[in-house]
PDB file of C-alpha atoms in Angstrom:
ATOM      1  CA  UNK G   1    -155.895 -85.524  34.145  1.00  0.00           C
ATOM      2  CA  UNK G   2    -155.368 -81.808  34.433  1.00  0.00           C
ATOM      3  CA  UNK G   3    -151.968 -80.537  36.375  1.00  0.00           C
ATOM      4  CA  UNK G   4    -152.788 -76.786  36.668  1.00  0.00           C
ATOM      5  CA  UNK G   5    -152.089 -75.556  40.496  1.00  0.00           C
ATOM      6  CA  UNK G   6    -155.018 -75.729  42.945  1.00  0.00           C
ATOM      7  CA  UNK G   7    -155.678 -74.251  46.271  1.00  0.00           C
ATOM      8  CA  UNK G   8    -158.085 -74.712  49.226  1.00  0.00           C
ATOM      9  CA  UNK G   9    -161.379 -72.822  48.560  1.00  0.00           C
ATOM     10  CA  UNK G  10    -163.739 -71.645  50.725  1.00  0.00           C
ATOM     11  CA  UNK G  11    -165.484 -74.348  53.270  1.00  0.00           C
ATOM     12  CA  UNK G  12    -162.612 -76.539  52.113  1.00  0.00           C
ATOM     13  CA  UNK G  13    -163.543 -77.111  48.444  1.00  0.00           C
ATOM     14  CA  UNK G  14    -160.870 -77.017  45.442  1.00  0.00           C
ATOM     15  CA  UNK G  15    -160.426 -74.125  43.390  1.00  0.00           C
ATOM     16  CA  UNK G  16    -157.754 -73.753  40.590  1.00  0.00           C
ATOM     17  CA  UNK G  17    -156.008 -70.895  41.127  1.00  0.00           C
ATOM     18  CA  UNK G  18    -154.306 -69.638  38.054  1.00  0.00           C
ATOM     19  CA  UNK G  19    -155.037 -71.872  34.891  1.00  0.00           C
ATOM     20  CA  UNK G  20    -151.895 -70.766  32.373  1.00  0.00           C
ATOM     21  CA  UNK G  21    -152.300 -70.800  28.933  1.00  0.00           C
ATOM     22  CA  UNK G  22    -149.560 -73.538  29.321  1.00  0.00           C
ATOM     23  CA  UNK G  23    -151.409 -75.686  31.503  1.00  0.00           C
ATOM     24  CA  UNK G  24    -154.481 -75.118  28.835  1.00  0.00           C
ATOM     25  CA  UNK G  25    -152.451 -76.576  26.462  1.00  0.00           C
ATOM     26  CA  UNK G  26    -151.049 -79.314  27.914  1.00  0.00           C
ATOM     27  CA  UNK G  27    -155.038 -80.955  28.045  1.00  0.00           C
ATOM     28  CA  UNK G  28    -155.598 -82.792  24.999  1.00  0.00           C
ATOM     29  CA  UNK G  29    -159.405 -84.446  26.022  1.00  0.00           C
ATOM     30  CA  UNK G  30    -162.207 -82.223  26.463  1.00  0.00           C
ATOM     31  CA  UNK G  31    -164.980 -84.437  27.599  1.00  0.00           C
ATOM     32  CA  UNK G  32    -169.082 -82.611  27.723  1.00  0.00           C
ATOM     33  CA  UNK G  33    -171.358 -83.144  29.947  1.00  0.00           C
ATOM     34  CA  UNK G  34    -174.748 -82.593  27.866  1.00  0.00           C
ATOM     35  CA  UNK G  35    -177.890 -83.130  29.386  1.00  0.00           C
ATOM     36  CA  UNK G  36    -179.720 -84.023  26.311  1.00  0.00           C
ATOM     37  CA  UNK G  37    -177.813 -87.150  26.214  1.00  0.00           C
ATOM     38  CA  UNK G  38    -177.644 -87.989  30.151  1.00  0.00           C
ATOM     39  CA  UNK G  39    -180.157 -88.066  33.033  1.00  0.00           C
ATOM     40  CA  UNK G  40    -179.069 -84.993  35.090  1.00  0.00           C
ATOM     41  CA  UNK G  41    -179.517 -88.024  38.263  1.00  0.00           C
ATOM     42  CA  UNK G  42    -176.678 -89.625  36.108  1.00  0.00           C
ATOM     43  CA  UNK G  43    -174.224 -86.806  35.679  1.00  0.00           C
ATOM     44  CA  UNK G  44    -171.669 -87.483  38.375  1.00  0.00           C
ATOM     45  CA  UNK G  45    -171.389 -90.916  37.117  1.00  0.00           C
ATOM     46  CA  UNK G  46    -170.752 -90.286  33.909  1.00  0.00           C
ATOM     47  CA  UNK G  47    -168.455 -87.205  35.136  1.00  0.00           C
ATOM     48  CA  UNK G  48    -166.512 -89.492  36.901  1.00  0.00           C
ATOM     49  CA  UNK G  49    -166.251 -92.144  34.360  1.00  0.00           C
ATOM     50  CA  UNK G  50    -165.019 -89.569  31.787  1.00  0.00           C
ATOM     51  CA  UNK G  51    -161.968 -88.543  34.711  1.00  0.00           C
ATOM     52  CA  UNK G  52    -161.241 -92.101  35.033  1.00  0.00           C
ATOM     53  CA  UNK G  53    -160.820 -92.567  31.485  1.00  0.00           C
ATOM     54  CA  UNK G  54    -157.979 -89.297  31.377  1.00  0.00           C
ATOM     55  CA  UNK G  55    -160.350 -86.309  30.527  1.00  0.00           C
ATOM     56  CA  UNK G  56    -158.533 -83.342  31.455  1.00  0.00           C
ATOM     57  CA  UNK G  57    -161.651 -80.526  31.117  1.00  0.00           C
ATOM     58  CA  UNK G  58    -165.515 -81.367  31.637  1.00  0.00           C
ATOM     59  CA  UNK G  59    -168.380 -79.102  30.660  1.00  0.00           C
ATOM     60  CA  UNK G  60    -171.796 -79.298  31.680  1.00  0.00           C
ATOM     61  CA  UNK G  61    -174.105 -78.322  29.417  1.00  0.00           C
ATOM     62  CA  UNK G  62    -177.336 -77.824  29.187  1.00  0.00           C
ATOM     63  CA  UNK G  63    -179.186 -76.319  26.896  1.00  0.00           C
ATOM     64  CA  UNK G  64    -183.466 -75.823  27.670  1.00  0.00           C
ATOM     65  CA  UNK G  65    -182.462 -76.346  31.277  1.00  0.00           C
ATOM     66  CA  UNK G  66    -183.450 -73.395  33.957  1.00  0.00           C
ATOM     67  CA  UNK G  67    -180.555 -71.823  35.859  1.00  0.00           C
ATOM     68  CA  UNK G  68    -181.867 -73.423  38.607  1.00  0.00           C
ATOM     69  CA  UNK G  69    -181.294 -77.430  37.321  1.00  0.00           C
ATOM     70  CA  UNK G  70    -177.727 -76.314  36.128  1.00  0.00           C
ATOM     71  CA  UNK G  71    -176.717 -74.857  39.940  1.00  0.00           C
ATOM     72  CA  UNK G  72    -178.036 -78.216  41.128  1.00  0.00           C
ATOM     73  CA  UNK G  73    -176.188 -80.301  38.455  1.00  0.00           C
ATOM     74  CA  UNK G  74    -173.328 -78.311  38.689  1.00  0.00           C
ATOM     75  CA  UNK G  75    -173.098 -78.400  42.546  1.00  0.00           C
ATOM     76  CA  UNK G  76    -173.001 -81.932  42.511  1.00  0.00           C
ATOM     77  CA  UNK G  77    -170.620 -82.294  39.699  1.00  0.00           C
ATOM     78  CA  UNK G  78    -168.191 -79.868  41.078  1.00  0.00           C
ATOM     79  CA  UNK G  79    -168.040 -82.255  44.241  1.00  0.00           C
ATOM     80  CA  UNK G  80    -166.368 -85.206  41.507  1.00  0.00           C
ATOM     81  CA  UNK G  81    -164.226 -82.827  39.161  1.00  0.00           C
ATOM     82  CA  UNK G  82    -162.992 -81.162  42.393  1.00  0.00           C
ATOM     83  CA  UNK G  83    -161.753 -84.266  44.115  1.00  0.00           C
ATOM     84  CA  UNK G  84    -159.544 -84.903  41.001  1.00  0.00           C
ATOM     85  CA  UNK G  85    -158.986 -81.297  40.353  1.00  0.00           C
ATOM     86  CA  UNK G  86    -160.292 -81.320  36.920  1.00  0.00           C
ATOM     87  CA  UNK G  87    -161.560 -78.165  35.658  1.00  0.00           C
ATOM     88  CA  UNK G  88    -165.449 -77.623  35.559  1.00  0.00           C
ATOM     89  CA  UNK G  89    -166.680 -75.345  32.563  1.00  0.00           C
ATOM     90  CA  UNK G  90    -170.602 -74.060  32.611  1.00  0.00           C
ATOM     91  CA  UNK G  91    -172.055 -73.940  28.934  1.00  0.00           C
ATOM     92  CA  UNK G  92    -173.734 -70.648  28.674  1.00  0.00           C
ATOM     93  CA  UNK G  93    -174.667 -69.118  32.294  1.00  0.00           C
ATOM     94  CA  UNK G  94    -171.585 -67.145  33.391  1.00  0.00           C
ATOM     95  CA  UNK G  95    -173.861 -66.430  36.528  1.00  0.00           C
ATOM     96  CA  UNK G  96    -173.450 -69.802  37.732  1.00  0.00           C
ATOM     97  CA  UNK G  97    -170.103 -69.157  38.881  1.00  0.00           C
ATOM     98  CA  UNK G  98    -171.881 -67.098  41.630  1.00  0.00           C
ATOM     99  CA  UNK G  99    -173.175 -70.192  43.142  1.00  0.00           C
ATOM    100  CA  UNK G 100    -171.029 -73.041  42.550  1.00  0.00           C
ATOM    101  CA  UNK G 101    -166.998 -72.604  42.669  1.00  0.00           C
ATOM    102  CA  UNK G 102    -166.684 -73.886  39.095  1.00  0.00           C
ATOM    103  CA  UNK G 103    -163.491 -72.867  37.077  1.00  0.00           C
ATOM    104  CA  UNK G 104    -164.803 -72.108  33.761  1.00  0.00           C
ATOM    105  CA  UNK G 105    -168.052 -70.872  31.062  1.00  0.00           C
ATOM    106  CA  UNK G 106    -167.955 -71.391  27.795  1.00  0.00           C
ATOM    107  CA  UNK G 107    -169.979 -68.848  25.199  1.00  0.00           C
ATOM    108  CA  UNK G 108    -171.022 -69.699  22.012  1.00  0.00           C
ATOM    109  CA  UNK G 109    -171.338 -66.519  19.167  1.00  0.00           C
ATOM    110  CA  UNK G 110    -174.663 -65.651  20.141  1.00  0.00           C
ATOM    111  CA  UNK G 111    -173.976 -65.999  23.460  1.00  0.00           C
ATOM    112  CA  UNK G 112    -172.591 -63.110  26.606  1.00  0.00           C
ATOM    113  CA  UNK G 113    -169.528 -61.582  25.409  1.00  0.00           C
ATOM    114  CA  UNK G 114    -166.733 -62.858  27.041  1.00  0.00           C
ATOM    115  CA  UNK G 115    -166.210 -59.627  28.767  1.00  0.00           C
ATOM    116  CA  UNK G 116    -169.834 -59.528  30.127  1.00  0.00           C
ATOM    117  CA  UNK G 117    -169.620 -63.478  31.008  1.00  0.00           C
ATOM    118  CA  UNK G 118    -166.757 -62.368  33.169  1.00  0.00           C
ATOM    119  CA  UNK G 119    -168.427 -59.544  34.815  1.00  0.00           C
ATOM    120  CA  UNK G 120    -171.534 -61.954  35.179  1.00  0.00           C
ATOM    121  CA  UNK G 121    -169.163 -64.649  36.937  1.00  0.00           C
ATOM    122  CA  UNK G 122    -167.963 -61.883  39.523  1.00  0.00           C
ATOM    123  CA  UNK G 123    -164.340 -63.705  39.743  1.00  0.00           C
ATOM    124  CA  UNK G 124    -161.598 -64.812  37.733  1.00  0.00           C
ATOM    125  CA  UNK G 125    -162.554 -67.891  36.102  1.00  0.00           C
ATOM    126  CA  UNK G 126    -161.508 -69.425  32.364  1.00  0.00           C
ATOM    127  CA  UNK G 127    -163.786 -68.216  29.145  1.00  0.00           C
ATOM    128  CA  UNK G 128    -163.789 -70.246  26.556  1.00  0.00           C
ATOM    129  CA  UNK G 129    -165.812 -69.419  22.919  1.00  0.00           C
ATOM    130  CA  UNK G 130    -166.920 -71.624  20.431  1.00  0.00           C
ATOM    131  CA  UNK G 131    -165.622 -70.436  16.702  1.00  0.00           C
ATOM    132  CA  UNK G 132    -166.691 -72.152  13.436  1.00  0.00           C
ATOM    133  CA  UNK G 133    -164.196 -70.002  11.154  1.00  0.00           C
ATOM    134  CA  UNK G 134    -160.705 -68.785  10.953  1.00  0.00           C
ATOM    135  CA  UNK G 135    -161.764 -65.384  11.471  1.00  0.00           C
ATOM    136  CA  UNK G 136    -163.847 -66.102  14.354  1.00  0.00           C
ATOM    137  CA  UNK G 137    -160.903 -67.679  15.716  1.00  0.00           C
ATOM    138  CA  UNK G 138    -159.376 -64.993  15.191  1.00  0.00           C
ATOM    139  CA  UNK G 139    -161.940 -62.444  16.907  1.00  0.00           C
ATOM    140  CA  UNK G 140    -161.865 -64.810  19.872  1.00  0.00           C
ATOM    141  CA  UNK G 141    -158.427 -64.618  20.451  1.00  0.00           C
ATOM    142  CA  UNK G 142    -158.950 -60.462  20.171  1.00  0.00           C
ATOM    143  CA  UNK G 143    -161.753 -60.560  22.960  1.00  0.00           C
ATOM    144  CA  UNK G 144    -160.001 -62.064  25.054  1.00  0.00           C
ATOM    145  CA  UNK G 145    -160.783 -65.815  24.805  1.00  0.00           C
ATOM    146  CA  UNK G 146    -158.640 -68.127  27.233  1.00  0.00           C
ATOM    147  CA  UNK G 147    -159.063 -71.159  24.630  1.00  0.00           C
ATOM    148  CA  UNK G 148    -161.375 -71.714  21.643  1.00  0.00           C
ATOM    149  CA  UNK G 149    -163.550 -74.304  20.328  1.00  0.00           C
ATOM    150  CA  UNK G 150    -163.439 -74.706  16.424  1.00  0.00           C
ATOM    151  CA  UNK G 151    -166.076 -76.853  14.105  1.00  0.00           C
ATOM    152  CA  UNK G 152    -167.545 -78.497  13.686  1.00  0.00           C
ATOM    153  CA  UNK G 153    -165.505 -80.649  12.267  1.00  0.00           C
ATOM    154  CA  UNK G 154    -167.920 -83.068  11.003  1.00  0.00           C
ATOM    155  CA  UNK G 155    -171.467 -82.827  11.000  1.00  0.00           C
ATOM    156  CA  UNK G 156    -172.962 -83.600  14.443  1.00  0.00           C
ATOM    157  CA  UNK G 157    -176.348 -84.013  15.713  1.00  0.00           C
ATOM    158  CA  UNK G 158    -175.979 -81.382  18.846  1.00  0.00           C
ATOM    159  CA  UNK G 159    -175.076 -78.423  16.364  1.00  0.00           C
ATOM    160  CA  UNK G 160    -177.648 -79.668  13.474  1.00  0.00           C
ATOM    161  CA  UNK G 161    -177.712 -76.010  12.432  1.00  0.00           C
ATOM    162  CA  UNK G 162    -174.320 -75.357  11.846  1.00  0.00           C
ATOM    163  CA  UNK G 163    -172.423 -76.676   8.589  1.00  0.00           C
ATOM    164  CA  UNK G 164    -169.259 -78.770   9.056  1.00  0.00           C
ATOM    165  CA  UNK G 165    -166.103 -76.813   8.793  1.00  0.00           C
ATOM    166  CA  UNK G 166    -164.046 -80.214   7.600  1.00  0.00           C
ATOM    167  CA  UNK G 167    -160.006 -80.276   8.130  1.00  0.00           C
ATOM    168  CA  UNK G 168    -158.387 -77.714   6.280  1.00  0.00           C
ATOM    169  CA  UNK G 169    -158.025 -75.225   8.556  1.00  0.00           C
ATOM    170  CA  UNK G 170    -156.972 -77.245  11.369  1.00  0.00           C
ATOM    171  CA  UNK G 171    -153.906 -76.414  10.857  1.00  0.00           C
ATOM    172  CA  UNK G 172    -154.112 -72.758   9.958  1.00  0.00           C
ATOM    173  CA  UNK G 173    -156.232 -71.784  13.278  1.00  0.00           C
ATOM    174  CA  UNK G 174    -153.034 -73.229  15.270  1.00  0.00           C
ATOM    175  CA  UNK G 175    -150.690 -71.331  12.986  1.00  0.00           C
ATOM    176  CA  UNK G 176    -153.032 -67.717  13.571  1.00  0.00           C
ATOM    177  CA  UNK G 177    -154.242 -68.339  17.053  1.00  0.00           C
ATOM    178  CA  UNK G 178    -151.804 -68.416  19.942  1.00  0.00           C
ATOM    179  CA  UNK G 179    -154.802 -70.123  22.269  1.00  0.00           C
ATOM    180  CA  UNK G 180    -155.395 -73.426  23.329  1.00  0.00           C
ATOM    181  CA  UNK G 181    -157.642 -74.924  20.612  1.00  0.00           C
ATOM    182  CA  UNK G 182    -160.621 -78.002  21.281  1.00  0.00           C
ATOM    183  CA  UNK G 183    -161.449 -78.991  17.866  1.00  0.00           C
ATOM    184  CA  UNK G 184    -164.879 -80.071  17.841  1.00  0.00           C
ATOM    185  CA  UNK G 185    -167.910 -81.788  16.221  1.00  0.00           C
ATOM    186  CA  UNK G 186    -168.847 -85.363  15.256  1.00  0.00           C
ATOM    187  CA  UNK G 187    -165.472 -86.022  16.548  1.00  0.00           C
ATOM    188  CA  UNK G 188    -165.062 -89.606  17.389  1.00  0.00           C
ATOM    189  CA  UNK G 189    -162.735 -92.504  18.022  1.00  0.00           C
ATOM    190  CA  UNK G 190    -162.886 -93.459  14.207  1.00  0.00           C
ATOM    191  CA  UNK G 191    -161.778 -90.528  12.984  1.00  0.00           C
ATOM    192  CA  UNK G 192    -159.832 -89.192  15.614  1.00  0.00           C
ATOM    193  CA  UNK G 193    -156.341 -90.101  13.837  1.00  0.00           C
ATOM    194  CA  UNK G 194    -157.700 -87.929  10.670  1.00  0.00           C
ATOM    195  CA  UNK G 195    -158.520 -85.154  13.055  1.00  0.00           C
ATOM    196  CA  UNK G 196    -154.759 -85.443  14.640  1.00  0.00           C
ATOM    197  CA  UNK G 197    -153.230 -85.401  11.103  1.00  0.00           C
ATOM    198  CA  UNK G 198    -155.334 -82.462  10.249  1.00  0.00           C
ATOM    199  CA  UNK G 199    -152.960 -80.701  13.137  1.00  0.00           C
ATOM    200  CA  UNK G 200    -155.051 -81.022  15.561  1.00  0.00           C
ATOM    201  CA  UNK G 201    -153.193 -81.034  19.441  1.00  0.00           C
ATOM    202  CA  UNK G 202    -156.364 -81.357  21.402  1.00  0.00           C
ATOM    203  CA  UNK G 203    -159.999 -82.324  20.722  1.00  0.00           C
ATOM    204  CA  UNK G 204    -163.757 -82.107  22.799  1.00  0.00           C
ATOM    205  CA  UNK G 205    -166.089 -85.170  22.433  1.00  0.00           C
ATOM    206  CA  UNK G 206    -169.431 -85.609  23.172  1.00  0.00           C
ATOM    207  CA  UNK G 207    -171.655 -88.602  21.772  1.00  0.00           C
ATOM    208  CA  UNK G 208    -169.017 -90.586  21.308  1.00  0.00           C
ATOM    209  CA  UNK G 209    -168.057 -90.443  24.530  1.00  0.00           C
ATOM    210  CA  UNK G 210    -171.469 -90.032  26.187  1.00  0.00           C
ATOM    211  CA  UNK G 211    -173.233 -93.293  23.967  1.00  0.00           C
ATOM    212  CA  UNK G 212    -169.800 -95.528  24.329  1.00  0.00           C
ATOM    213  CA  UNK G 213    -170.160 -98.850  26.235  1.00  0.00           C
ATOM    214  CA  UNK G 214    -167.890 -98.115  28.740  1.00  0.00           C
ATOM    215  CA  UNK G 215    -166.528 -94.680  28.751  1.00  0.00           C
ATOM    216  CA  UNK G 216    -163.570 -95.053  30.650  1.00  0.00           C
ATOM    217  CA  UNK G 217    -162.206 -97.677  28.114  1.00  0.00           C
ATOM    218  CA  UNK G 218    -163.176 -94.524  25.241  1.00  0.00           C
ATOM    219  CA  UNK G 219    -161.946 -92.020  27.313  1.00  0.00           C
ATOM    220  CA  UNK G 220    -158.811 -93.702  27.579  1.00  0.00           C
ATOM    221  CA  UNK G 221    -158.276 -94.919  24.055  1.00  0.00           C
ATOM    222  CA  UNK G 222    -158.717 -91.491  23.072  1.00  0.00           C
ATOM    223  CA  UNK G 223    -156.669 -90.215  25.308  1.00  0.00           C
ATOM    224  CA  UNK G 224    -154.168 -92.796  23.912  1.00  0.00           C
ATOM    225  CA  UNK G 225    -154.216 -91.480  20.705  1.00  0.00           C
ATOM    226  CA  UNK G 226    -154.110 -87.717  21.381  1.00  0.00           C
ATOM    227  CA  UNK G 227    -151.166 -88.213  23.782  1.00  0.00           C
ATOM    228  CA  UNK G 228    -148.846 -90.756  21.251  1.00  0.00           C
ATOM    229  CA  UNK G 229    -149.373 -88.253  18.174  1.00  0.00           C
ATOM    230  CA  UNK G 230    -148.350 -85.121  20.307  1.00  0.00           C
ATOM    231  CA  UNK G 231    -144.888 -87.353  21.950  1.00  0.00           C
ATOM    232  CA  UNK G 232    -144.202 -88.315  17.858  1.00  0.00           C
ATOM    233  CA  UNK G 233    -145.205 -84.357  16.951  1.00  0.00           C
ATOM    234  CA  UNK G 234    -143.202 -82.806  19.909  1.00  0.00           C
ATOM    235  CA  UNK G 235    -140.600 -85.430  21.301  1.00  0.00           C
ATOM    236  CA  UNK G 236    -139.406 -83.406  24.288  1.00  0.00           C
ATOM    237  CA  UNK G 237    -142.356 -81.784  24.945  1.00  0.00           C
ATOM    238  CA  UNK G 238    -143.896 -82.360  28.281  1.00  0.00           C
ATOM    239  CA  UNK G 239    -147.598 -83.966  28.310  1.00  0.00           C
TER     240      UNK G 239
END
């Protein structure tokens, strides 16, 4: 569960105030929302499921959906993430954050740059960007990025188009890039410990988490895993 500081919001909802890069970094599950893979009727469920299991950041995404089924999903979503205080990110639609008190976007290459999806937002709020390259990692961290996403790792069916990255620079980005870094794509429970000994700190899932069984018992197993390699990696380290 995420431990950044939260205040009251407006008509007594939760807001995170100030998200440190510290905080960022101290989330090691990234769990997504994506509404090609779950009834938007089902969303809360699922969001809650994914909280239960330990998932310290959810995203809602979206993609084909009008701006008006994401304020809807998001609204309702924001009511579960908020009573846990764990951070809502909106794929795509900075302008969202108009609407619903949600604490993050996240922007893909071709997507708003990050200084637009701020100006679109209208408030401070956490951008993330998706990066498929060191050097994109690197550009991210220039523009102004509060964390990146980096894959994928493995070849995934929501990012058909884009070819795996593999491991090898894993460890690199976290050497260059002083950001909190998701690694991402085809990421599952099966390979999660290669992903780890790659040098990866903290990772995003998405069909694996959204197709599991029961996600708590995924979440959590995950969230296991992450959490035991990072005490053995940095012993007196807080988590």
């Amino acid at each position: 569960m995420f431990t950044g500081k939260i205040r009251p919001g407006r008509a007594g909802r939760l807001q995170l105030s100030a998200i440190s890069t510290k905080a960022l970094n101290a989330c090691r599950l990234y769990g997504i929302v994506d509404l090609s893979y779950v009834e938007k009727s089902d969303a809360a469920r699922v969001a809650e499921a994914m909280i239960k299991g330990g998932v310290d950041l959810i995203q809602l995404r979206g993609k084909g959906k009008s701006i008006g089924e994401l304020v809807d999903v998001a609204t309702e979503l924001h009511e579960t993430t908020s009573r846990s205080s764990t951070p809502l990110i909106v794929n795509d639609h900075a302008e969202i954050a108009r609407k619903v008190p949600i604490e993050g976007v996240h922007v893909g290459q071709d997507d708003d740059p990050i200084a637009v999806a701020r100006g679109k937002a209208g408030r401070p709020l956490l951008v993330g960007k998706s990066t498929h390259s060191l050097e994109q990692a690197h550009a991210a961290q220039r523009e102004g990025a509060d964390y990146i996403g980096f894959g994928p790792i493995f070849a995934t069916p929501t990012k058909p188009d884009y070819q795996p990255i593999g491991l090898k620079d894993i460890k690199q980005a976290h050497l260059d890039v002083n950001l909190p870094i998701f690694c991402i794509g085809g990421i599952k429970i099966d390979n999660l410990e290669l992903v780890i000994a790659a040098g990866a700190h903290s990772v995003a899932i998405v069909s694996g988490l959204l197709k599991a069984p029961d996600i708590v018992e995924y979440a959590r197993a995950c969230r296991k895993l992450l959490t035991l390699k990072s005490e053995i990696r940095n012993p007196k380290s807080e988590i």
